[in-house]
mmCIF file of C-alpha atoms in Angstrom:
data_model
loop_
_atom_site.group_PDB
_atom_site.id
_atom_site.type_symbol
_atom_site.label_atom_id
_atom_site.label_comp_id
_atom_site.label_asym_id
_atom_site.label_seq_id
_atom_site.Cartn_x
_atom_site.Cartn_y
_atom_site.Cartn_z
ATOM 1 C CA ARG A 1 17.120 -25.753 -28.517
ATOM 2 C CA THR A 2 18.522 -22.297 -28.801
ATOM 3 C CA ALA A 3 18.191 -19.671 -26.111
ATOM 4 C CA ALA A 4 15.777 -17.732 -28.342
ATOM 5 C CA GLU A 5 13.530 -20.795 -28.696
ATOM 6 C CA GLN A 6 13.568 -21.376 -24.950
ATOM 7 C CA ALA A 7 12.678 -17.741 -24.321
ATOM 8 C CA ALA A 8 9.801 -17.943 -26.833
ATOM 9 C CA THR A 9 8.514 -21.076 -25.079
ATOM 10 C CA LEU A 10 8.633 -19.320 -21.706
ATOM 11 C CA LYS A 11 6.690 -16.402 -23.134
ATOM 12 C CA THR A 12 3.895 -18.667 -24.335
ATOM 13 C CA ILE A 13 3.808 -20.959 -21.293
ATOM 14 C CA HIS A 14 4.147 -18.338 -18.550
ATOM 15 C CA PRO A 15 2.777 -15.010 -19.821
ATOM 16 C CA PRO A 16 0.811 -14.271 -16.600
ATOM 17 C CA VAL A 17 3.934 -14.746 -14.475
ATOM 18 C CA ARG A 18 5.955 -12.413 -16.676
ATOM 19 C CA ALA A 19 3.146 -9.846 -16.720
ATOM 20 C CA THR A 20 2.762 -10.039 -12.933
ATOM 21 C CA PHE A 21 6.494 -9.555 -12.442
ATOM 22 C CA ARG A 22 6.509 -6.559 -14.812
ATOM 23 C CA THR A 23 3.469 -5.040 -13.106
ATOM 24 C CA LYS A 24 4.951 -5.542 -9.662
ATOM 25 C CA THR A 25 8.241 -3.988 -10.764
ATOM 26 C CA ARG A 26 6.427 -1.008 -12.314
ATOM 27 C CA ASP A 27 4.290 -0.643 -9.190
ATOM 28 C CA ASP A 28 7.405 -0.709 -6.973
ATOM 29 C CA ILE A 29 9.100 1.938 -9.120
ATOM 30 C CA ASN A 30 5.986 4.134 -9.118
ATOM 31 C CA GLN A 31 5.566 3.736 -5.376
ATOM 32 C CA ARG A 32 9.217 4.656 -4.770
ATOM 33 C CA ARG A 33 8.845 7.763 -6.959
ATOM 34 C CA GLN A 34 5.703 8.704 -5.079
ATOM 35 C CA LEU A 35 7.436 8.245 -1.709
ATOM 36 C CA MET A 36 10.390 10.343 -2.847
ATOM 37 C CA SER A 37 7.988 13.079 -3.947
ATOM 38 C CA ILE A 38 6.224 12.962 -0.584
ATOM 39 C CA ALA A 39 9.569 13.100 1.210
ATOM 40 C CA THR A 40 10.417 16.389 -0.483
ATOM 41 C CA THR A 41 7.252 18.092 0.796
ATOM 42 C CA ASP A 42 7.261 19.864 4.135
ATOM 43 C CA PRO A 43 6.038 17.395 6.801
ATOM 44 C CA SER A 44 3.489 19.924 8.079
ATOM 45 C CA GLU A 45 1.951 20.200 4.589
ATOM 46 C CA ARG A 46 1.444 16.470 3.929
ATOM 47 C CA THR A 47 -2.057 15.200 3.292
ATOM 48 C CA HIS A 48 -3.583 12.281 5.212
ATOM 49 C CA ARG A 49 -3.141 10.125 2.112
ATOM 50 C CA GLU A 50 0.568 10.992 1.887
ATOM 51 C CA VAL A 51 1.073 10.175 5.563
ATOM 52 C CA ASP A 52 -0.765 6.872 5.025
ATOM 53 C CA LEU A 53 1.591 6.004 2.154
ATOM 54 C CA LEU A 54 4.605 6.715 4.369
ATOM 55 C CA VAL A 55 3.108 4.599 7.171
ATOM 56 C CA ALA A 56 2.538 1.713 4.735
ATOM 57 C CA HIS A 57 6.182 1.957 3.689
ATOM 58 C CA LEU A 58 7.430 2.104 7.295
ATOM 59 C CA ALA A 59 5.295 -0.903 8.263
ATOM 60 C CA LYS A 60 7.177 -3.021 5.674
ATOM 61 C CA ILE A 61 10.538 -2.323 7.304
ATOM 62 C CA HIS A 62 11.802 -5.310 9.273
ATOM 63 C CA ARG A 63 13.012 -3.358 12.288
ATOM 64 C CA LEU A 64 9.747 -1.424 12.585
ATOM 65 C CA ARG A 65 7.386 -4.367 12.218
ATOM 66 C CA ASP A 66 6.461 -4.474 15.925
ATOM 67 C CA ILE A 67 5.785 -0.747 16.266
ATOM 68 C CA ASP A 68 2.187 0.267 16.896
ATOM 69 C CA PHE A 69 0.341 1.766 13.895
ATOM 70 C CA SER A 70 -0.408 5.037 15.714
ATOM 71 C CA ALA A 71 3.281 5.404 16.619
ATOM 72 C CA LEU A 72 4.303 4.845 12.979
ATOM 73 C CA ARG A 73 1.715 7.420 11.907
ATOM 74 C CA GLU A 74 3.142 9.956 14.358
ATOM 75 C CA ALA A 75 6.681 9.197 13.130
ATOM 76 C CA ALA A 76 5.623 9.565 9.477
ATOM 77 C CA ARG A 77 4.173 13.001 10.229
ATOM 78 C CA GLY A 78 7.537 14.175 11.564
ATOM 79 C CA MET A 79 9.891 12.604 9.033
ATOM 80 C CA ALA A 80 11.662 15.032 6.745
ATOM 81 C CA GLY A 81 13.092 14.071 3.366
ATOM 82 C CA LEU A 82 16.808 14.400 2.916
ATOM 83 C CA SER A 83 18.551 14.192 -0.473
ATOM 84 C CA VAL A 84 22.175 13.233 0.158
ATOM 85 C CA PRO A 85 25.010 13.473 -2.416
ATOM 86 C CA VAL A 86 27.425 10.624 -3.097
ATOM 87 C CA ASN A 87 30.379 10.168 -0.653
ATOM 88 C CA THR A 88 28.576 12.084 2.119
ATOM 89 C CA GLN A 89 28.840 10.685 5.620
ATOM 90 C CA VAL A 90 25.295 10.703 6.995
ATOM 91 C CA MET A 91 26.522 9.816 10.475
ATOM 92 C CA CYS A 92 29.944 9.200 11.978
ATOM 93 C CA GLU A 93 31.104 6.619 14.470
ATOM 94 C CA GLY A 94 31.610 8.123 17.935
ATOM 95 C CA GLU A 95 29.222 11.073 17.463
ATOM 96 C CA GLN A 96 26.163 11.580 19.633
ATOM 97 C CA GLY A 97 23.016 10.334 17.889
ATOM 98 C CA ASP A 98 20.597 13.046 16.817
ATOM 99 C CA ALA A 99 18.311 11.273 14.308
ATOM 100 C CA PHE A 100 16.867 8.047 12.942
ATOM 101 C CA TYR A 101 16.975 7.398 9.174
ATOM 102 C CA VAL A 102 15.034 5.292 6.657
ATOM 103 C CA VAL A 103 16.407 4.693 3.154
ATOM 104 C CA LEU A 104 13.926 5.470 0.362
ATOM 105 C CA ASN A 105 16.433 5.278 -2.479
ATOM 106 C CA GLY A 106 20.146 4.648 -2.872
ATOM 107 C CA LYS A 107 22.959 2.537 -1.460
ATOM 108 C CA LEU A 108 24.965 3.250 1.669
ATOM 109 C CA ALA A 109 27.989 1.611 3.310
ATOM 110 C CA VAL A 110 28.269 0.997 7.043
ATOM 111 C CA THR A 111 31.853 0.989 8.326
ATOM 112 C CA GLN A 112 33.493 0.621 11.736
ATOM 113 C CA THR A 113 36.941 1.530 12.958
ATOM 114 C CA LEU A 114 39.248 -1.457 13.430
ATOM 115 C CA PRO A 115 40.777 -1.963 16.893
ATOM 116 C CA GLY A 116 43.836 0.193 17.506
ATOM 117 C CA ASN A 117 42.608 2.763 14.957
ATOM 118 C CA ASN A 118 44.011 0.578 12.135
ATOM 119 C CA GLY A 119 41.630 1.665 9.403
ATOM 120 C CA HIS A 120 37.997 0.797 8.749
ATOM 121 C CA ARG A 121 36.067 -2.282 7.713
ATOM 122 C CA ARG A 122 32.742 -2.424 5.893
ATOM 123 C CA VAL A 123 30.233 -4.244 8.069
ATOM 124 C CA ALA A 124 27.067 -3.799 5.993
ATOM 125 C CA MET A 125 25.460 -2.363 2.893
ATOM 126 C CA LEU A 126 22.114 -0.586 3.166
ATOM 127 C CA GLY A 127 19.481 -0.105 0.492
ATOM 128 C CA VAL A 128 15.775 0.623 0.106
ATOM 129 C CA ARG A 129 13.744 0.001 3.298
ATOM 130 C CA ALA A 130 16.818 -0.153 5.496
ATOM 131 C CA CYS A 131 16.939 1.997 8.595
ATOM 132 C CA PHE A 132 19.757 3.133 10.840
ATOM 133 C CA GLY A 133 20.551 5.406 13.751
ATOM 134 C CA GLU A 134 18.171 3.809 16.233
ATOM 135 C CA LEU A 135 20.795 2.235 18.497
ATOM 136 C CA SER A 136 22.259 5.492 19.782
ATOM 137 C CA LEU A 137 18.759 6.941 20.254
ATOM 138 C CA CYS A 138 17.354 3.888 22.043
ATOM 139 C CA PHE A 139 20.325 3.283 24.303
ATOM 140 C CA GLY A 140 21.715 6.800 24.730
ATOM 141 C CA ARG A 141 25.176 5.982 23.453
ATOM 142 C CA THR A 142 27.364 7.335 20.672
ATOM 143 C CA ARG A 143 27.102 6.121 17.082
ATOM 144 C CA SER A 144 28.599 2.655 16.671
ATOM 145 C CA ALA A 145 29.366 3.043 12.945
ATOM 146 C CA THR A 146 29.824 5.480 10.089
ATOM 147 C CA VAL A 147 27.256 5.463 7.264
ATOM 148 C CA THR A 148 28.368 6.821 3.873
ATOM 149 C CA VAL A 149 26.345 7.317 0.685
ATOM 150 C CA LEU A 150 27.626 5.252 -2.256
ATOM 151 C CA SER A 151 25.064 6.016 -4.977
ATOM 152 C CA ASP A 152 24.556 9.198 -6.965
ATOM 153 C CA GLU A 153 20.929 9.491 -5.909
ATOM 154 C CA CYS A 154 20.141 8.886 -2.244
ATOM 155 C CA MET A 155 16.902 9.905 -0.545
ATOM 156 C CA LEU A 156 16.426 9.363 3.177
ATOM 157 C CA LEU A 157 13.639 10.025 5.625
ATOM 158 C CA ARG A 158 15.008 11.643 8.782
ATOM 159 C CA LEU A 159 13.294 11.685 12.168
ATOM 160 C CA ASN A 160 15.015 13.859 14.784
ATOM 161 C CA SER A 161 15.692 12.401 18.226
ATOM 162 C CA ILE A 162 12.912 14.325 19.999
ATOM 163 C CA GLU A 163 10.239 13.186 17.538
ATOM 164 C CA PHE A 164 11.731 9.671 17.567
ATOM 165 C CA HIS A 165 11.234 9.413 21.327
ATOM 166 C CA GLU A 166 7.788 11.009 21.200
ATOM 167 C CA SER A 167 6.522 8.661 18.480
ATOM 168 C CA ILE A 168 8.505 5.433 18.257
ATOM 169 C CA GLY A 169 10.310 5.509 21.589
ATOM 170 C CA ALA A 170 12.733 2.659 22.245
ATOM 171 C CA PRO A 171 11.078 -0.630 21.185
ATOM 172 C CA VAL A 172 12.748 -0.814 17.756
ATOM 173 C CA THR A 173 13.822 -4.367 16.900
ATOM 174 C CA THR A 174 17.611 -4.248 16.878
ATOM 175 C CA ASN A 175 18.353 -7.829 15.837
ATOM 176 C CA VAL A 176 18.141 -8.561 12.141
#
């Protein structure tokens, strides 16, 4: 059978699966657009519904899964949206930590300096629902890596260190 015949068979045998996948993908795209729109509004002007949408998004993030709902709600109220251009370093290794970040859209590279200052190595790639910056805030040490934007469109949620400690505090899950 040709590839076209196989595809036609799949369409007739599994239409609900295909429709569900398409709907889920559309829903994810719409939700991401909605979150990016919310991120651009002033945190003090967000409605309860907008804060609830941010909390729902934060609750899906692996490292925040054990955080109390009220703490996530408080964090969501203080998070500011940040649109970051490509090739921008969001944070640099060795600097004092001043904020916690959640990725709403875009791709970022995490790099660390090799021993003896012999260049850098990429240690991770970050995408939607990733978060970073918590280690220096939780443990009071300098940044352990540099995070650089790789994609043309990158939207982050930023929570400053004071609001981080007042809402989330230190119990962020640091093991992946």
